[in-house]
Every structure is written in structure tokens, then in C-alpha cells.
Amino acid sequence: MKQQISQQSRISLELSGQRLDQVAVQLFPQFSRARLQEWIKSGQITLAGKAVKPNTKVTGGEVVQLEVELRDEGDWEAEDLGLNIVYEDEDLLVIDKPADLVVHPAAGNEDGTLLNGLLHHLPQLQQIPRAGIVHRLDKDTTGLMVVAKNLEAQNQLVQQLQARTVSRQYVAVVVGAIPPHGHVDAPLGRDPFNRIKMAVVKSGGKEAITHFHRLARLGPMSLVRLKLETGRTHQIRVHMAHLGFSLLGDPLYGRQLPRLVDLDDEAMELIVNFPRQALHAEQLSLQHPRSGETCTWQSPWPDDFAELVRALGGRVHDPS
């Protein structure tokens, strides 16, 4: 079923002389400028009943009409993946993602992704870019993700991410005795020696800032809480490895385990065989795109992570 958007607004005289695409951003701020420009070019936004170019100057007093029929953004297949939905309303979905789930289809992962599962739950997401996905978690990172159910919510959430007002809190087990607290401010870019990896780079990288606080020493490991200011690919994994405290089980950025002494057989087996990076997105906080209310969601630790912490003598987090 195609989604229809129909809105109109009259241009005030104070906006006289401005370009239509600039005015459209002020009249319809719930949509991105790039999308509004696209709709002007396709004639789905008209000025005084006429299709015009985005750079057309307005005089003031004209009616701008927006009549859009959303098209499918891709030909992805819907799949019933039994998603764990922790919150849903007319604008948002909050998903608690399990391990071993890729977020978006790509080469080698054309199906079985979170996006395919979202389309089964809500077929209309086919008409939203990336099915409403505004941020990602790595395949084997567990925890909370927010998904927009309409263009207005998606644009608002992207703006919040860019403004760094979305709070994302993680918990991890890292190898070694990390300092009690600190932060990493080190730009990230593609590793010049291995294109599947990211790395701290001296030039050309994107700003990346991670804050950390040690919750407990776990023998040869540390339990750490992390907060992101930025959300770069593999950011936590690269920053922790850069400090010398890589995530336990990280197949890309991990380092050789230290000698495991004074641990019982259960703990040693869990450490040696932990099948993924020990990283969980445990808390997500943002402003609701419609009400402006601050919303916060928490996710209990997944069983494998909790079992690991418990075996190492740590206390298991209770979000309640």
C-alpha cells in the first residue's frame, strides 16, 4: 500500500526573494532538504500550482503544495525473524537486537537481516530509506536500536544523532586492567593495510569520542561502561584496542589473551571460547520526534554476557 503525503502552506512576505528549496525547508521542517529538493524536481512540490525548479525565487504570498506518493526504496524481501520489540508507537520502534544478526543487507548478507525482519513487521517501511534504520550495531553486538516508522521521525532522529543529543550507553568486557575512567578522542578511518578494518588515523579520519568508566575488575579482565559522543563504524572496538584493552572475543581487533591464572575451569572455558565481541548496547535515550519528551530504554544483559561476568566474579546488571 502506497503512502500519501498531502500538505500545503502559504509563503510569508518576509521570505520574498529566497529560493523555493530554502523556503520549503522552513515550511516543511519535518523533511530533509535533500528530499524536498528531490520532490521539487519531480513536480511533487509545486509553487502557485506550477512545477518549478528548486532555485526558483519566491515573491511571497504563493501557496506551496506538497503532494507525494512514496515509492519503494528497495526490493528487499520481508522475512519473519521474530524481532524483540521493546517499544512501539506511531513514530518509533525500539529493537533489542540479538547477536549474529546483520542490520542491513550487503554483499554476502542479502537476506536474514534486521531490515528484512522490519519489513515483515511493517511492510510500509519499504517506502522509508533503509527501512527507517538510522544507526547500526555490528553483527555480533547486542542491544538497543531505534527505527523510524515515517520520514518525519527519521529526519528528526538523524538531526538528533548529528547534534549528539542521542545518548547511547554500552557495557563491555575488555582484556586487561583498564584505568578507572577516561575518554578516547581519536579520529577513525579505513585501515590502510586492511580494508575490512577501521583504525585510528593521523589524517583524513572522522572525529570519534568515546567515554569509559570501569565498573569492576574481573581477574584478568575489566567490566566497562562506555558512552558514545559520536557513532563511527566499530568505534568502541577500535578505541578500546587503541588503548590496549581490546574487547574480549573481538575477531577483528582482539589481542592475545594473557595467562589465565587463578580462574576456575568454567571461567577459563568461557573466556577462551566466547564467540563474539563482549559488547552490549544497554541503554538508549533520545527526544521523541513528535512530543519532544525524553525517552529512555534499557536492555538486560544477554545470557552469554551475563554468564561471562558471573563466572568472572562480577555482579550481573539488573535494569529494573
GROMACS .gro file of C-alpha atoms in nm:
model
  320
    1MET     CA    1   0.000   0.000   0.000
    2LYS     CA    2   0.144   0.334  -0.110
    3GLN     CA    3   0.171   0.608   0.148
    4GLN     CA    4   0.041   0.953   0.055
    5ILE     CA    5   0.162   1.285   0.195
    6SER     CA    6  -0.050   1.592   0.124
    7GLN     CA    7   0.034   1.929   0.279
    8GLN     CA    8   0.024   2.293   0.180
    9SER     CA    9   0.149   2.622   0.321
   10ARG     CA   10   0.145   2.987   0.218
   11ILE     CA   11   0.476   3.172   0.190
   12SER     CA   12   0.504   3.478   0.407
   13LEU     CA   13   0.613   3.810   0.255
   14GLU     CA   14   0.923   3.804   0.477
   15LEU     CA   15   1.057   3.514   0.269
   16SER     CA   16   1.036   3.708  -0.060
   17GLY     CA   17   1.344   3.664  -0.278
   18GLN     CA   18   1.456   3.333  -0.134
   19ARG     CA   19   1.490   3.010  -0.331
   20LEU     CA   20   1.198   2.768  -0.320
   21ASP     CA   21   1.411   2.485  -0.179
   22GLN     CA   22   1.527   2.715   0.104
   23VAL     CA   23   1.170   2.819   0.176
   24ALA     CA   24   1.045   2.459   0.164
   25VAL     CA   25   1.284   2.366   0.447
   26GLN     CA   26   1.120   2.635   0.662
   27LEU     CA   27   0.765   2.540   0.562
   28PHE     CA   28   0.815   2.163   0.597
   29PRO     CA   29   1.098   2.122   0.853
   30GLN     CA   30   0.998   1.763   0.924
   31PHE     CA   31   1.159   1.659   0.593
   32SER     CA   32   1.525   1.682   0.492
   33ARG     CA   33   1.638   1.947   0.243
   34ALA     CA   34   1.768   1.680   0.005
   35ARG     CA   35   1.428   1.508  -0.005
   36LEU     CA   36   1.242   1.837  -0.051
   37GLN     CA   37   1.472   1.924  -0.343
   38GLU     CA   38   1.400   1.584  -0.496
   39TRP     CA   39   1.025   1.642  -0.466
   40ILE     CA   40   1.052   1.988  -0.623
   41LYS     CA   41   1.248   1.846  -0.917
   42SER     CA   42   0.990   1.570  -0.968
   43GLY     CA   43   0.698   1.816  -0.956
   44GLN     CA   44   0.558   1.676  -0.632
   45ILE     CA   45   0.606   2.017  -0.470
   46THR     CA   46   0.451   2.300  -0.670
   47LEU     CA   47   0.462   2.679  -0.636
   48ALA     CA   48   0.132   2.857  -0.704
   49GLY     CA   49   0.009   2.544  -0.881
   50LYS     CA   50   0.312   2.513  -1.111
   51ALA     CA   51   0.610   2.280  -1.120
   52VAL     CA   52   0.928   2.487  -1.096
   53LYS     CA   53   1.300   2.441  -1.028
   54PRO     CA   54   1.445   2.429  -0.677
   55ASN     CA   55   1.629   2.760  -0.731
   56THR     CA   56   1.314   2.949  -0.834
   57LYS     CA   57   1.285   3.274  -0.633
   58VAL     CA   58   0.959   3.326  -0.446
   59THR     CA   59   0.781   3.659  -0.415
   60GLY     CA   60   0.572   3.586  -0.105
   61GLY     CA   61   0.205   3.505  -0.077
   62GLU     CA   62   0.219   3.197  -0.301
   63VAL     CA   63   0.085   2.861  -0.189
   64VAL     CA   64   0.334   2.574  -0.183
   65GLN     CA   65   0.160   2.240  -0.232
   66LEU     CA   66   0.322   1.910  -0.139
   67GLU     CA   67   0.157   1.603  -0.295
   68VAL     CA   68   0.376   1.295  -0.263
   69GLU     CA   69   0.321   0.927  -0.318
   70LEU     CA   70   0.608   0.744  -0.153
   71ARG     CA   71   0.783   0.484  -0.364
   72ASP     CA   72   0.958   0.168  -0.254
   73GLU     CA   73   1.319   0.245  -0.163
   74GLY     CA   74   1.444  -0.104  -0.247
   75ASP     CA   75   1.338  -0.455  -0.345
   76TRP     CA   76   1.425  -0.621  -0.017
   77GLU     CA   77   1.231  -0.929   0.090
   78ALA     CA   78   1.028  -0.939   0.411
   79GLU     CA   79   1.124  -1.221   0.650
   80ASP     CA   80   0.975  -1.329   0.980
   81LEU     CA   81   1.274  -1.314   1.215
   82GLY     CA   82   1.083  -1.288   1.544
   83LEU     CA   83   1.221  -0.946   1.639
   84ASN     CA   84   1.236  -0.848   2.006
   85ILE     CA   85   1.043  -0.520   2.004
   86VAL     CA   86   1.071  -0.340   2.338
   87TYR     CA   87   0.873  -0.027   2.238
   88GLU     CA   88   0.650   0.083   1.953
   89ASP     CA   89   0.425   0.380   1.876
   90GLU     CA   90   0.317   0.560   1.558
   91ASP     CA   91   0.666   0.706   1.503
   92LEU     CA   92   0.922   0.470   1.657
   93LEU     CA   93   1.030   0.112   1.702
   94VAL     CA   94   1.293   0.020   1.958
   95ILE     CA   95   1.452  -0.319   1.892
   96ASP     CA   96   1.664  -0.531   2.125
   97LYS     CA   97   1.899  -0.686   1.870
   98PRO     CA   98   2.045  -1.033   1.934
   99ALA     CA   99   2.393  -1.146   1.839
  100ASP     CA  100   2.453  -1.291   1.492
  101LEU     CA  101   2.209  -1.052   1.322
  102VAL     CA  102   2.332  -0.821   1.046
  103VAL     CA  103   2.147  -0.489   1.041
  104HIS     CA  104   2.134  -0.410   0.668
  105PRO     CA  105   2.165  -0.625   0.353
  106ALA     CA  106   2.504  -0.612   0.182
  107ALA     CA  107   2.727  -0.835  -0.027
  108GLY     CA  108   2.734  -1.173   0.140
  109ASN     CA  109   2.432  -1.087   0.358
  110GLU     CA  110   2.149  -1.027   0.113
  111ASP     CA  111   1.880  -1.159   0.345
  112GLY     CA  112   1.819  -1.260   0.704
  113THR     CA  113   1.899  -0.909   0.825
  114LEU     CA  114   1.724  -0.680   1.069
  115LEU     CA  115   1.593  -0.481   0.772
  116ASN     CA  116   1.424  -0.791   0.630
  117GLY     CA  117   1.264  -0.857   0.969
  118LEU     CA  118   1.141  -0.498   0.995
  119LEU     CA  119   0.967  -0.526   0.658
  120HIS     CA  120   0.781  -0.834   0.778
  121HIS     CA  121   0.666  -0.647   1.086
  122LEU     CA  122   0.578  -0.327   0.895
  123PRO     CA  123   0.562  -0.361   0.514
  124GLN     CA  124   0.522   0.018   0.475
  125LEU     CA  125   0.884   0.061   0.585
  126GLN     CA  126   0.972  -0.040   0.229
  127GLN     CA  127   0.896   0.323   0.141
  128ILE     CA  128   1.131   0.470   0.403
  129PRO     CA  129   1.506   0.490   0.327
  130ARG     CA  130   1.689   0.195   0.487
  131ALA     CA  131   1.350   0.086   0.625
  132GLY     CA  132   1.377   0.354   0.892
  133ILE     CA  133   1.714   0.241   1.027
  134VAL     CA  134   1.906   0.548   1.146
  135HIS     CA  135   2.204   0.386   1.323
  136ARG     CA  136   2.360   0.043   1.336
  137LEU     CA  137   2.510  -0.217   1.563
  138ASP     CA  138   2.772  -0.463   1.446
  139LYS     CA  139   2.653  -0.814   1.364
  140ASP     CA  140   2.760  -0.963   1.697
  141THR     CA  141   2.693  -0.661   1.919
  142THR     CA  142   2.369  -0.697   2.111
  143GLY     CA  143   2.126  -0.439   2.243
  144LEU     CA  144   1.907  -0.142   2.165
  145MET     CA  145   1.843   0.025   1.831
  146VAL     CA  146   1.579   0.281   1.734
  147VAL     CA  147   1.397   0.266   1.399
  148ALA     CA  148   1.183   0.543   1.247
  149LYS     CA  149   0.841   0.447   1.113
  150ASN     CA  150   0.794   0.755   0.891
  151LEU     CA  151   1.001   1.017   0.708
  152GLU     CA  152   0.929   1.287   0.965
  153ALA     CA  153   1.057   1.075   1.252
  154GLN     CA  154   1.357   0.961   1.051
  155ASN     CA  155   1.462   1.317   0.969
  156GLN     CA  156   1.421   1.421   1.332
  157LEU     CA  157   1.624   1.128   1.464
  158VAL     CA  158   1.903   1.188   1.212
  159GLN     CA  159   1.919   1.551   1.326
  160GLN     CA  160   1.945   1.437   1.689
  161LEU     CA  161   2.226   1.198   1.602
  162GLN     CA  162   2.409   1.474   1.419
  163ALA     CA  163   2.356   1.710   1.714
  164ARG     CA  164   2.480   1.435   1.952
  165THR     CA  165   2.171   1.454   2.169
  166VAL     CA  166   2.103   1.081   2.141
  167SER     CA  167   2.261   0.904   2.441
  168ARG     CA  168   2.395   0.554   2.376
  169GLN     CA  169   2.540   0.358   2.665
  170TYR     CA  170   2.720   0.026   2.629
  171VAL     CA  171   2.878  -0.229   2.857
  172ALA     CA  172   3.175  -0.442   2.762
  173VAL     CA  173   3.429  -0.687   2.896
  174VAL     CA  174   3.781  -0.587   2.792
  175VAL     CA  175   4.112  -0.767   2.826
  176GLY     CA  176   4.335  -0.619   3.095
  177ALA     CA  177   4.308  -0.374   3.385
  178ILE     CA  178   4.173  -0.062   3.219
  179PRO     CA  179   4.204   0.267   3.418
  180PRO     CA  180   3.903   0.362   3.634
  181HIS     CA  181   3.777   0.620   3.387
  182GLY     CA  182   3.877   0.829   3.089
  183HIS     CA  183   3.796   0.904   2.729
  184VAL     CA  184   3.940   0.847   2.384
  185ASP     CA  185   3.939   1.133   2.134
  186ALA     CA  186   4.096   0.980   1.824
  187PRO     CA  187   3.972   1.012   1.463
  188LEU     CA  188   3.878   0.695   1.278
  189GLY     CA  189   3.920   0.599   0.915
  190ARG     CA  190   3.962   0.291   0.700
  191ASP     CA  191   4.270   0.088   0.794
  192PRO     CA  192   4.518   0.146   0.508
  193PHE     CA  193   4.657  -0.206   0.549
  194ASN     CA  194   4.331  -0.398   0.587
  195ARG     CA  195   4.020  -0.259   0.416
  196ILE     CA  196   3.776  -0.458   0.628
  197LYS     CA  197   3.902  -0.286   0.943
  198MET     CA  198   3.881   0.065   1.083
  199ALA     CA  199   4.174   0.232   1.257
  200VAL     CA  200   4.284   0.543   1.442
  201VAL     CA  201   4.435   0.759   1.168
  202LYS     CA  202   4.651   1.070   1.172
  203SER     CA  203   4.481   1.246   0.882
  204GLY     CA  204   4.156   1.220   0.689
  205GLY     CA  205   3.965   1.046   0.967
  206LYS     CA  206   3.629   1.134   1.118
  207GLU     CA  207   3.606   1.272   1.470
  208ALA     CA  208   3.537   0.996   1.722
  209ILE     CA  209   3.499   1.033   2.100
  210THR     CA  210   3.433   0.751   2.348
  211HIS     CA  211   3.400   0.788   2.727
  212PHE     CA  212   3.463   0.491   2.957
  213HIS     CA  213   3.416   0.406   3.324
  214ARG     CA  214   3.541   0.085   3.479
  215LEU     CA  215   3.266  -0.090   3.673
  216ALA     CA  216   3.472  -0.378   3.808
  217ARG     CA  217   3.796  -0.570   3.780
  218LEU     CA  218   3.721  -0.926   3.672
  219GLY     CA  219   4.052  -1.105   3.727
  220PRO     CA  220   4.248  -1.051   3.405
  221MET     CA  221   3.953  -0.863   3.256
  222SER     CA  222   3.761  -0.543   3.325
  223LEU     CA  223   3.390  -0.469   3.309
  224VAL     CA  224   3.348  -0.128   3.145
  225ARG     CA  225   3.061   0.109   3.076
  226LEU     CA  226   3.103   0.321   2.763
  227LYS     CA  227   2.921   0.624   2.625
  228LEU     CA  228   2.950   0.747   2.269
  229GLU     CA  229   2.963   1.110   2.162
  230THR     CA  230   2.998   1.003   1.800
  231GLY     CA  231   2.885   0.686   1.627
  232ARG     CA  232   3.155   0.574   1.386
  233THR     CA  233   3.188   0.225   1.244
  234HIS     CA  234   3.347  -0.010   1.502
  235GLN     CA  235   3.418   0.293   1.722
  236ILE     CA  236   3.421   0.126   2.064
  237ARG     CA  237   3.610  -0.177   1.935
  238VAL     CA  238   3.882   0.032   1.771
  239HIS     CA  239   3.914   0.282   2.056
  240MET     CA  240   3.948   0.012   2.320
  241ALA     CA  241   4.207  -0.174   2.111
  242HIS     CA  242   4.388   0.157   2.058
  243LEU     CA  243   4.415   0.195   2.436
  244GLY     CA  244   4.549  -0.160   2.466
  245PHE     CA  245   4.232  -0.305   2.618
  246SER     CA  246   4.057  -0.480   2.331
  247LEU     CA  247   3.714  -0.634   2.374
  248LEU     CA  248   3.711  -0.996   2.479
  249GLY     CA  249   3.621  -1.217   2.183
  250ASP     CA  250   3.672  -0.946   1.921
  251PRO     CA  251   3.768  -1.131   1.600
  252LEU     CA  252   3.900  -0.819   1.424
  253TYR     CA  253   4.065  -0.607   1.689
  254GLY     CA  254   4.132  -0.853   1.971
  255ARG     CA  255   4.473  -0.930   2.110
  256GLN     CA  256   4.627  -1.243   2.257
  257LEU     CA  257   4.483  -1.334   2.593
  258PRO     CA  258   4.706  -1.302   2.898
  259ARG     CA  259   4.795  -1.606   3.107
  260LEU     CA  260   4.476  -1.716   3.277
  261VAL     CA  261   4.567  -1.797   3.635
  262ASP     CA  262   4.355  -1.826   3.947
  263LEU     CA  263   4.042  -1.894   3.742
  264ASP     CA  264   3.821  -2.199   3.767
  265ASP     CA  265   3.759  -2.420   3.468
  266GLU     CA  266   3.419  -2.263   3.390
  267ALA     CA  267   3.561  -1.910   3.371
  268MET     CA  268   3.858  -2.019   3.162
  269GLU     CA  269   3.635  -2.202   2.917
  270LEU     CA  270   3.402  -1.904   2.882
  271ILE     CA  271   3.691  -1.665   2.819
  272VAL     CA  272   3.867  -1.884   2.565
  273ASN     CA  273   3.550  -1.977   2.376
  274PHE     CA  274   3.346  -1.656   2.399
  275PRO     CA  275   3.208  -1.646   2.043
  276ARG     CA  276   3.181  -1.270   1.980
  277GLN     CA  277   3.297  -0.930   2.096
  278ALA     CA  278   3.167  -0.887   2.451
  279LEU     CA  279   2.972  -0.568   2.382
  280HIS     CA  280   2.610  -0.483   2.463
  281ALA     CA  281   2.412  -0.164   2.397
  282GLU     CA  282   2.230  -0.148   2.729
  283GLN     CA  283   2.069   0.198   2.729
  284LEU     CA  284   1.929   0.434   2.468
  285SER     CA  285   1.793   0.781   2.535
  286LEU     CA  286   1.651   1.038   2.291
  287GLN     CA  287   1.387   1.306   2.244
  288HIS     CA  288   1.066   1.168   2.100
  289PRO     CA  289   1.033   1.314   1.748
  290ARG     CA  290   0.666   1.405   1.795
  291SER     CA  291   0.629   1.504   2.161
  292GLY     CA  292   0.982   1.619   2.238
  293GLU     CA  293   0.970   1.414   2.558
  294THR     CA  294   1.296   1.250   2.669
  295CYS     CA  295   1.256   0.873   2.636
  296THR     CA  296   1.494   0.615   2.782
  297TRP     CA  297   1.501   0.240   2.728
  298GLN     CA  298   1.717  -0.024   2.893
  299SER     CA  299   1.807  -0.375   2.789
  300PRO     CA  300   1.906  -0.657   3.026
  301TRP     CA  301   2.236  -0.821   2.953
  302PRO     CA  302   2.208  -1.117   2.715
  303ASP     CA  303   2.259  -1.459   2.869
  304ASP     CA  304   2.609  -1.519   2.732
  305PHE     CA  305   2.735  -1.182   2.856
  306ALA     CA  306   2.575  -1.224   3.199
  307GLU     CA  307   2.713  -1.576   3.232
  308LEU     CA  308   3.062  -1.449   3.145
  309VAL     CA  309   3.051  -1.169   3.404
  310ARG     CA  310   2.911  -1.401   3.670
  311ALA     CA  311   3.178  -1.665   3.608
  312LEU     CA  312   3.447  -1.397   3.644
  313GLY     CA  313   3.307  -1.294   3.981
  314GLY     CA  314   3.120  -0.984   3.875
  315ARG     CA  315   2.768  -0.872   3.954
  316VAL     CA  316   2.507  -0.903   3.681
  317HIS     CA  317   2.325  -0.583   3.587
  318ASP     CA  318   1.952  -0.559   3.664
  319PRO     CA  319   1.791  -0.279   3.454
  320SER     CA  320   1.489  -0.261   3.683
   0.00000   0.00000   0.00000
